[in-house]
mmCIF file of C-alpha atoms in Angstrom:
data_model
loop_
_atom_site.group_PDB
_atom_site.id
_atom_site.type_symbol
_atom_site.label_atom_id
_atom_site.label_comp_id
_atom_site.label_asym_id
_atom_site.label_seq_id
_atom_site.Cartn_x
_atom_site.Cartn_y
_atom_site.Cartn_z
ATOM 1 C CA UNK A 9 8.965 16.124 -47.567
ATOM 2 C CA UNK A 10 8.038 12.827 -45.603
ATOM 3 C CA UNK A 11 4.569 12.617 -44.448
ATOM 4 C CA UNK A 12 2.511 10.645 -41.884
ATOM 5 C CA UNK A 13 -1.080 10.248 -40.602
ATOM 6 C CA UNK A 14 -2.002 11.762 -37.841
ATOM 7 C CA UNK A 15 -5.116 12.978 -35.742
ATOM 8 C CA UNK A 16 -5.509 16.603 -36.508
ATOM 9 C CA UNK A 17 -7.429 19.316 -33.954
ATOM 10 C CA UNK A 18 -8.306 22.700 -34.987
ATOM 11 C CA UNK A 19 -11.434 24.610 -34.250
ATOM 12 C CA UNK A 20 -12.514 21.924 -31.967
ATOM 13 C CA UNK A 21 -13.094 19.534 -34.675
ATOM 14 C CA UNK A 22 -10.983 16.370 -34.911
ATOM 15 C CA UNK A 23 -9.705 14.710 -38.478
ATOM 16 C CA UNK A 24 -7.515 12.056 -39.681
ATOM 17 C CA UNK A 25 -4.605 13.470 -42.183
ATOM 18 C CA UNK A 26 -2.366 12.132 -44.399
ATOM 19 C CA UNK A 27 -0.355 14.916 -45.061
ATOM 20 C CA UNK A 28 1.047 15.988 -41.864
ATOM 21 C CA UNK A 29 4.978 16.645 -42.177
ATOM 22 C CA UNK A 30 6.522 13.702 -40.646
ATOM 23 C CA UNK A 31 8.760 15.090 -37.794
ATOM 24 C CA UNK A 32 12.338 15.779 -37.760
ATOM 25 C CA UNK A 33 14.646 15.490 -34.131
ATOM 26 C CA UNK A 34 16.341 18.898 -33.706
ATOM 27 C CA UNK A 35 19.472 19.232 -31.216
ATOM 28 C CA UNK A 36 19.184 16.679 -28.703
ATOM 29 C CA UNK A 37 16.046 15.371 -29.940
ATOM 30 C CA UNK A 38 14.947 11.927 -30.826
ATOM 31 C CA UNK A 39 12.182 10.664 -33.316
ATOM 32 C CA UNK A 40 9.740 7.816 -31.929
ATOM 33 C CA UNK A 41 8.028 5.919 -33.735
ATOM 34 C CA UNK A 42 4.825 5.318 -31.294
ATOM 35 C CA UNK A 43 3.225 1.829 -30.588
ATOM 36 C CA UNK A 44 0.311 2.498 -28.334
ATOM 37 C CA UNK A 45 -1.145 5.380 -27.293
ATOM 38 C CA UNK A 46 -3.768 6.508 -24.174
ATOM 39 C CA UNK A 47 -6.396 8.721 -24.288
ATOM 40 C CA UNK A 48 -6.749 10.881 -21.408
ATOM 41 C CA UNK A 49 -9.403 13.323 -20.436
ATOM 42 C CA UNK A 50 -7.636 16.475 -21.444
ATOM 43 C CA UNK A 51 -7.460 15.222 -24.644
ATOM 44 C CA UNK A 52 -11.445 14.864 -24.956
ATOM 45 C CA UNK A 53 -11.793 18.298 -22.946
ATOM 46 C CA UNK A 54 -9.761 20.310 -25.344
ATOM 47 C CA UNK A 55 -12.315 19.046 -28.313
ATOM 48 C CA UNK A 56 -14.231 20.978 -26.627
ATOM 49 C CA UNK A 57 -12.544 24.274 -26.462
ATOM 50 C CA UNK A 58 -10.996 23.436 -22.859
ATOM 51 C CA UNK A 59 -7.581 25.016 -24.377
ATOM 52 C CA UNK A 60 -6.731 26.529 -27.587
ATOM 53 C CA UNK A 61 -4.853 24.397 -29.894
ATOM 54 C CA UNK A 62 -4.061 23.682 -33.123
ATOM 55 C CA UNK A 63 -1.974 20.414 -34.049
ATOM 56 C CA UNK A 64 -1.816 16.820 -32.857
ATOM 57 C CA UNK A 65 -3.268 16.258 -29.714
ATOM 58 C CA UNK A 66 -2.352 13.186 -27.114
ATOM 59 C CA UNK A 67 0.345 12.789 -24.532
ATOM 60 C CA UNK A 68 -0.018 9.071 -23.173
ATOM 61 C CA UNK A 69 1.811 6.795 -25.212
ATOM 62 C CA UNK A 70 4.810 4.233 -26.196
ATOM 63 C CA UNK A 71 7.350 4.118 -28.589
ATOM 64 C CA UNK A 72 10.358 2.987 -30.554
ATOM 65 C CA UNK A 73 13.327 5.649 -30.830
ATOM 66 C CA UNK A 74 14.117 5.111 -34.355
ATOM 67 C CA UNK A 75 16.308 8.039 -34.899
ATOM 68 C CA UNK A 76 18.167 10.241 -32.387
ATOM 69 C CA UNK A 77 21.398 11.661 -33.983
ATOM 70 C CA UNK A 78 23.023 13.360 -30.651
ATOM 71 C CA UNK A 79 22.323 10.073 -28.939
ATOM 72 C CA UNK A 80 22.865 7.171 -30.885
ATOM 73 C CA UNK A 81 22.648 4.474 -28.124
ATOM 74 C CA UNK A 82 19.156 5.674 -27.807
ATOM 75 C CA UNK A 83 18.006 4.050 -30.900
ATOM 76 C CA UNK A 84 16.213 0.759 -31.269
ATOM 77 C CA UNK A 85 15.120 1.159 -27.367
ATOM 78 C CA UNK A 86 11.204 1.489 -26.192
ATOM 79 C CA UNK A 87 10.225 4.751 -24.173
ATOM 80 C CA UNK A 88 7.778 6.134 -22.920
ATOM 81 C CA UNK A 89 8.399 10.095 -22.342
ATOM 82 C CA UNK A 90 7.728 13.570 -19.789
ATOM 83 C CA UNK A 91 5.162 15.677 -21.420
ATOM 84 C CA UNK A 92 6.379 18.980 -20.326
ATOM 85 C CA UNK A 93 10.193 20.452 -22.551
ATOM 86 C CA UNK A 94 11.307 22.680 -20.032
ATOM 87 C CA UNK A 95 14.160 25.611 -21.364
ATOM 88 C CA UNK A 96 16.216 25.383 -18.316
ATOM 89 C CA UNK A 97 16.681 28.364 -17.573
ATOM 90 C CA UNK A 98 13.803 30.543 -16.347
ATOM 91 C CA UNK A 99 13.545 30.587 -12.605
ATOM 92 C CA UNK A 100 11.428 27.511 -12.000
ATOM 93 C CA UNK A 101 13.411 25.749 -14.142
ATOM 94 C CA UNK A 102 16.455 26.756 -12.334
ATOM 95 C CA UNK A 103 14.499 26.499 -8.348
ATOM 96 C CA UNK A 104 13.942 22.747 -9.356
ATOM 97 C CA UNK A 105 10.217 23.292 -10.691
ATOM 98 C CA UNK A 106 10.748 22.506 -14.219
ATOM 99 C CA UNK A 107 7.048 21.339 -14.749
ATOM 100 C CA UNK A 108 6.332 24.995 -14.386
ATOM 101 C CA UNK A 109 8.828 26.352 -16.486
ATOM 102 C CA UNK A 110 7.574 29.477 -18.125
ATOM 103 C CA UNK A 111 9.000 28.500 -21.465
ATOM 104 C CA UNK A 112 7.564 25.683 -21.545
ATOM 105 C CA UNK A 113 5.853 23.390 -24.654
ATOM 106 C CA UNK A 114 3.664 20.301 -23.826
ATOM 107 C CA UNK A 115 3.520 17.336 -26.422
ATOM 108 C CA UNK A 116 -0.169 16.989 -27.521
ATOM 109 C CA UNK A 117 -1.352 20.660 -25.526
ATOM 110 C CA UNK A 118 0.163 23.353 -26.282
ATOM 111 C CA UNK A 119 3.046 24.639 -28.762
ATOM 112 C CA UNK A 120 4.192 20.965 -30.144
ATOM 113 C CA UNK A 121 2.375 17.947 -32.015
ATOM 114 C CA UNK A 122 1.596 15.301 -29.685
ATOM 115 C CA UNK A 123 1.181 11.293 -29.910
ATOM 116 C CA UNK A 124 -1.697 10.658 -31.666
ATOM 117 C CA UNK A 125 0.347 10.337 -34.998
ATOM 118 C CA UNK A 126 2.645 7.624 -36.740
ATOM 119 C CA UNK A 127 5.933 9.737 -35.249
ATOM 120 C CA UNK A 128 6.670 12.386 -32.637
ATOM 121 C CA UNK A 129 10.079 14.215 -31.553
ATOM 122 C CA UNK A 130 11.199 14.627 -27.748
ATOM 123 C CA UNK A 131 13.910 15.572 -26.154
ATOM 124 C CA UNK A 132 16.555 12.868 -25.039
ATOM 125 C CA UNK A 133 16.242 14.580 -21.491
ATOM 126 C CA UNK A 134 12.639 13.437 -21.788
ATOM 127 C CA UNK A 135 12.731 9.811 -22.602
ATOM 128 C CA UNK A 136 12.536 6.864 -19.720
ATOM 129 C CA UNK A 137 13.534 3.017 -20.938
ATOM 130 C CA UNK A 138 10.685 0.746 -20.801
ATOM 131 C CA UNK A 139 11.611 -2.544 -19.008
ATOM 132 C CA UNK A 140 11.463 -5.487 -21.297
ATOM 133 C CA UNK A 141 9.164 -7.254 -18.808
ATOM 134 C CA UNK A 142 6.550 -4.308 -19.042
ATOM 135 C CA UNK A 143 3.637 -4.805 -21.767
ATOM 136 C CA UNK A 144 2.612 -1.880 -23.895
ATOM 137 C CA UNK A 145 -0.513 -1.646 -22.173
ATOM 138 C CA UNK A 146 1.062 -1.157 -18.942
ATOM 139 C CA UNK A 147 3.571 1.333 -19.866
ATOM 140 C CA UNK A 148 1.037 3.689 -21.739
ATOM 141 C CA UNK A 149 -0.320 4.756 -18.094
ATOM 142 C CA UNK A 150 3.338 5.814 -17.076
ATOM 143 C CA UNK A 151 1.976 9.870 -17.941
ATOM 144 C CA UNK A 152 -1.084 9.044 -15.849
ATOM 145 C CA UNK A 153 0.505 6.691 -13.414
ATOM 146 C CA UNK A 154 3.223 9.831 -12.721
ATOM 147 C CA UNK A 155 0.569 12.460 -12.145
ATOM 148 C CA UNK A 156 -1.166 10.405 -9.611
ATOM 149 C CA UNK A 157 2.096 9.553 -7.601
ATOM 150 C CA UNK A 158 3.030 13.369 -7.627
ATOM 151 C CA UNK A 159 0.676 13.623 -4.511
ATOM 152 C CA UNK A 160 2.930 12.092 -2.293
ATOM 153 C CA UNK A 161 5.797 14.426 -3.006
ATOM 154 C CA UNK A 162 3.655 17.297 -2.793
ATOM 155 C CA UNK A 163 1.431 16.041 0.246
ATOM 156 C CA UNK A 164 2.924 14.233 3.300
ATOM 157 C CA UNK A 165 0.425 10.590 3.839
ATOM 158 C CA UNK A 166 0.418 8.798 6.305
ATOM 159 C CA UNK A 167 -1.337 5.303 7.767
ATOM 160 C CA UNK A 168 -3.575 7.502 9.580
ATOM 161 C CA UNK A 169 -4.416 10.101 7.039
ATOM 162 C CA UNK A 170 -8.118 10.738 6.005
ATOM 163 C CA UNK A 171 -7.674 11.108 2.517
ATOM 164 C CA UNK A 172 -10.908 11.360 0.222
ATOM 165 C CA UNK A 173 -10.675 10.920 -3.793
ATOM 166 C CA UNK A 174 -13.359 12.683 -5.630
ATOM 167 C CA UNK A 175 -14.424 10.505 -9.084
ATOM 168 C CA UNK A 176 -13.545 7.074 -10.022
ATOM 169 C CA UNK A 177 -12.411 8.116 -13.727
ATOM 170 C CA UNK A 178 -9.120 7.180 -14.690
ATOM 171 C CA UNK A 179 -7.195 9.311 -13.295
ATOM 172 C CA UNK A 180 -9.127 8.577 -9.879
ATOM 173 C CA UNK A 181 -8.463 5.405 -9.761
ATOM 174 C CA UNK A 182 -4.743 5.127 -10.547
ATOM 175 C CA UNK A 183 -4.470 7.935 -7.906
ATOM 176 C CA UNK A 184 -6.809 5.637 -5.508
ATOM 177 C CA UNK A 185 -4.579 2.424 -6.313
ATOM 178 C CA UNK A 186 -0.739 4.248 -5.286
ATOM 179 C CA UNK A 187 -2.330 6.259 -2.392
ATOM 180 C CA UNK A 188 -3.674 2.997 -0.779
ATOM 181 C CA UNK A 189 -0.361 1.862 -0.762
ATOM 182 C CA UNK A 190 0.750 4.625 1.511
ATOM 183 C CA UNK A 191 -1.878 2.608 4.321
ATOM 184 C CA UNK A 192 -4.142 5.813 4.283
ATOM 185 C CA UNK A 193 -7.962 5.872 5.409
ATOM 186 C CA UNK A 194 -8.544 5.918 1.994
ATOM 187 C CA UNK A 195 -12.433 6.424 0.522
ATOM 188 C CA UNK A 196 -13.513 7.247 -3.184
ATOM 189 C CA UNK A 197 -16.249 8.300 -4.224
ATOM 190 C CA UNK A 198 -18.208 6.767 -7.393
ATOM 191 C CA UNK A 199 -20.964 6.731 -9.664
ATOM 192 C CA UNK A 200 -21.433 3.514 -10.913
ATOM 193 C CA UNK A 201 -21.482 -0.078 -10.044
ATOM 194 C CA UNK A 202 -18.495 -0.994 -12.557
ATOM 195 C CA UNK A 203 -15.907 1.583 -10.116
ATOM 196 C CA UNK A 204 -17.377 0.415 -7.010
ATOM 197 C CA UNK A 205 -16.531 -3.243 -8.085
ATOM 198 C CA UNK A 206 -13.068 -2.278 -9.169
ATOM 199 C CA UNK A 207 -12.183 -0.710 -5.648
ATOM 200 C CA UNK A 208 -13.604 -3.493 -3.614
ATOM 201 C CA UNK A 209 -10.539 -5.891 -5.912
ATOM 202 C CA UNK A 210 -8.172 -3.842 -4.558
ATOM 203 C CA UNK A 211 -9.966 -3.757 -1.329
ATOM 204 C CA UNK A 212 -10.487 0.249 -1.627
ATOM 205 C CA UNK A 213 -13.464 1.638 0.225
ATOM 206 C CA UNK A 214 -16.058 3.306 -2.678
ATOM 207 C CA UNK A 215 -18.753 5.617 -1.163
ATOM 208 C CA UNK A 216 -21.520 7.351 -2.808
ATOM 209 C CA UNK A 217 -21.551 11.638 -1.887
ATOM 210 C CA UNK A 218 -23.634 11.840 0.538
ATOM 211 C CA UNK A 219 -21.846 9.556 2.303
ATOM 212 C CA UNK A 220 -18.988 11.622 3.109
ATOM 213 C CA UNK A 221 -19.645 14.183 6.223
ATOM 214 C CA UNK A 222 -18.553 17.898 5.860
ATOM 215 C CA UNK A 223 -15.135 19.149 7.066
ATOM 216 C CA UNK A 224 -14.207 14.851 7.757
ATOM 217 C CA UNK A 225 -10.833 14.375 5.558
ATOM 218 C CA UNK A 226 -7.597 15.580 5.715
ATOM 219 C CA UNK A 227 -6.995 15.413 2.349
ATOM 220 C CA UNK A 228 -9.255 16.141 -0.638
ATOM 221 C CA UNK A 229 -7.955 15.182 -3.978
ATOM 222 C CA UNK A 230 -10.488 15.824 -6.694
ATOM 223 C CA UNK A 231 -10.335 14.465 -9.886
ATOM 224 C CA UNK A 232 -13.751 14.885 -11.530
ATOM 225 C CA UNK A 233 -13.183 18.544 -13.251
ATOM 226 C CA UNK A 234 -17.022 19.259 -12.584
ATOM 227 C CA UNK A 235 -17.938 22.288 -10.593
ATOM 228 C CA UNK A 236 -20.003 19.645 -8.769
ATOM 229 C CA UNK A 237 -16.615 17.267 -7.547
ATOM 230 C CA UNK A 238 -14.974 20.866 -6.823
ATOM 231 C CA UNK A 239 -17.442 21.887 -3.656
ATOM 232 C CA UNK A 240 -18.093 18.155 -2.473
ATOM 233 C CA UNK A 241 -13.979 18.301 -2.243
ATOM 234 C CA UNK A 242 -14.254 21.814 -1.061
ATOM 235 C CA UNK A 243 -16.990 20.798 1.946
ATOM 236 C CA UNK A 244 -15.229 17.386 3.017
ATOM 237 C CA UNK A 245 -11.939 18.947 3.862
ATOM 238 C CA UNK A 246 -11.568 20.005 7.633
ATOM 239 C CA UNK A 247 -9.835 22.987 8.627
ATOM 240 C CA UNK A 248 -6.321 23.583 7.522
ATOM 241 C CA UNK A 249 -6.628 20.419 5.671
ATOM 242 C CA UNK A 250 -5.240 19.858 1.862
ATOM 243 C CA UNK A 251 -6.950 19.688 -1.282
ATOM 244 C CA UNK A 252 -5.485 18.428 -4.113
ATOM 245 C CA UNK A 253 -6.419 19.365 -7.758
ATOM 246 C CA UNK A 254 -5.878 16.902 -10.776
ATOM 247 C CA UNK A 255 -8.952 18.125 -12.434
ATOM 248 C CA UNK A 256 -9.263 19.770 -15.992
ATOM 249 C CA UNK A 257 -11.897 22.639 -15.913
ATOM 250 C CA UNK A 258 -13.007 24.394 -19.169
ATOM 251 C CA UNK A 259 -13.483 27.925 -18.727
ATOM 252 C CA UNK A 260 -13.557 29.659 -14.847
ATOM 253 C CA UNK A 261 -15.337 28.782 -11.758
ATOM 254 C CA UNK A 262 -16.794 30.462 -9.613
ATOM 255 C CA UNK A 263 -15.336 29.779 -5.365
ATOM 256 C CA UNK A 264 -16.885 30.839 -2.568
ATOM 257 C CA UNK A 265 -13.856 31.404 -0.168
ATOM 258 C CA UNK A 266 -16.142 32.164 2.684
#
C-alpha cells in the first residue's frame, strides 16, 4: 500500500507520519495532490479537545487533481474544494440546506482525513477551478473567504445597516473586508495596533469595546469564540436585531436570555 506524510491528531496531540495510507478516489471522487494549505482556527481549537477527532486535520487548502477516474477532464486542473460531502438525500439535503445535511462528513473535522497531508480525496461535486490568474496564496482563503460571504445570503445589508464585527482574527477580517463592500456602517472591534492598521487600509472603522454603546447595531456578527466576544455581541445588538455566529466554542456556554 502507497503511503504519504501527513499531520496526524489523536488525543489532542499533533504528529508528523510517514505511514499514513495514501488515499484512494472512490465513485465520483478525485485525488488532489495539495499545494498550499491554511490554517484556520478550528484547526488549533480541536488540539485542544474543541471536537473529537482522530485523523488528518485541515480544511483550507489548494490542489492539483491528479487522478479522478469518473471524471477524467478533471485531471491536471487546480481546485480548491467545499468542506462539507453532503449524501443528498436526507431532508436538508433535499430542502436545499446541504451544509446541514445529517449525513454529513467534513474534510479535516469530522469522519474524513483532511488537507494537512501530501494527498486528499473529494468528491467531483465538491471541487471549484482555480483561475489561472489567481496565486496560491489567494485561493487558499476561498474556505474562509466563503464562510464570511455566507452573511449576506443569510442576513439582508444594506448602505444603512449598523453592522458590528466582534474580533479582528482572520476570519474577522475577511468578513469585515466583503461586508464593507455592501456600503454598511461597518465598525470592528480590535485588540491590537497591527488590526487597527489593517482596517484603516481598507478604510474600515476599528473600535476598541467600550467603544461600542449597548443595544446600537443592527447586526452583530461575532467571530472571537470567547465567552467574552459572545455578550459584547449579545449587549450591542438592539432589539429584534441579528446576531451572527462564526465563532468556534469548546465546550458549552452559559446565556442569559433575560
Amino acid at each position: 500500500m502507497d503511503t504519504m506524510q501527513a499531520l496526524w491528531l489523536e488525543d489532542q496531540t499533533f504528529s508528523l507520519r510517514t505511514d499514513v495510507p495514501k488515499p484512494v478516489p472512490g465513485k465520483d471522487e478525485a485525488l488532489i495532490r495539495v499545494r498550499l494549505t491554511g490554517v484556520c482556527n478550528t484547526d488549533l481549537e480541536m488540539g485542544r479537545g474543541y471536537y473529537p477527532f482522530t485523523g488528518v486535520p485541515g480544511h483550507e487548502f489548494v490542489g492539483d487533481v491528479v487522478a479522478s477516474p469518473d471524471a477524467p477532464q478533471w485531471v491536471g486542473k487546480r481546485v480548491v474544494g467545499e468542506i462539507n460531502v453532503t449524501c443528498g438525500a436526507c431532508e436538508p439535503c433535499l430542502s436545499g440546506r446541504a451544509h446541514h445535511c445529517e449525513n454529513r462528513t467534513v474534510i479535516g473535522i469530522s469522519g474524513r482525513n483532511g488537507v494537512f497531508a501530501e494527498y486528499l480525496t473529494l468528491p467531483v461535486r465538491n471541487q471549484h477551478l482555480v483561475p489561472t490568474n489567481i496565486p496560491d496564496e489567494m485561493a487558499v482563503f476561498t474556505e474562509p473567504l466563503a464562510a464570511a460571504v455566507q452573511i449576506q445570503e443569510q442576513v439582508h445589508i444594506a448602505p444603512g445597516t449598523r453592522v458590528l464585527v466582534v474580533g479582528a482574527g482572520r476570519l474577522g477580517l475577511l468578513t469585515a473586508q466583503s461586508l464593507r463592500l455592501t456600503g454598511c456602517q461597518l465598525q470592528v472591534v480590535v485588540r491590537h495596533d497591527y488590526q487597527r492598521e489593517l482596517l484603516a487600509q481598507w478604510h474600515i472603522a476599528a473600535v476598541t469595546e467600550g467603544d461600542v454603546a449597548d443595544r446600537s447595531m443592527d447586526v452583530c456578527v461575532e467571530a472571537t469564540g470567547s465567552p467574552d466576544g459572545f455578550a459584547l455581541a449579545r449587549r450591542a445588538v438592539r432589539g429584534m436585531g441579528t446576531m451572527v455566529l462564526k465563532s468556534t466554542y469548546k465546550g458549552e456556554m452559559p446565556v442569559n436570555f433575560s
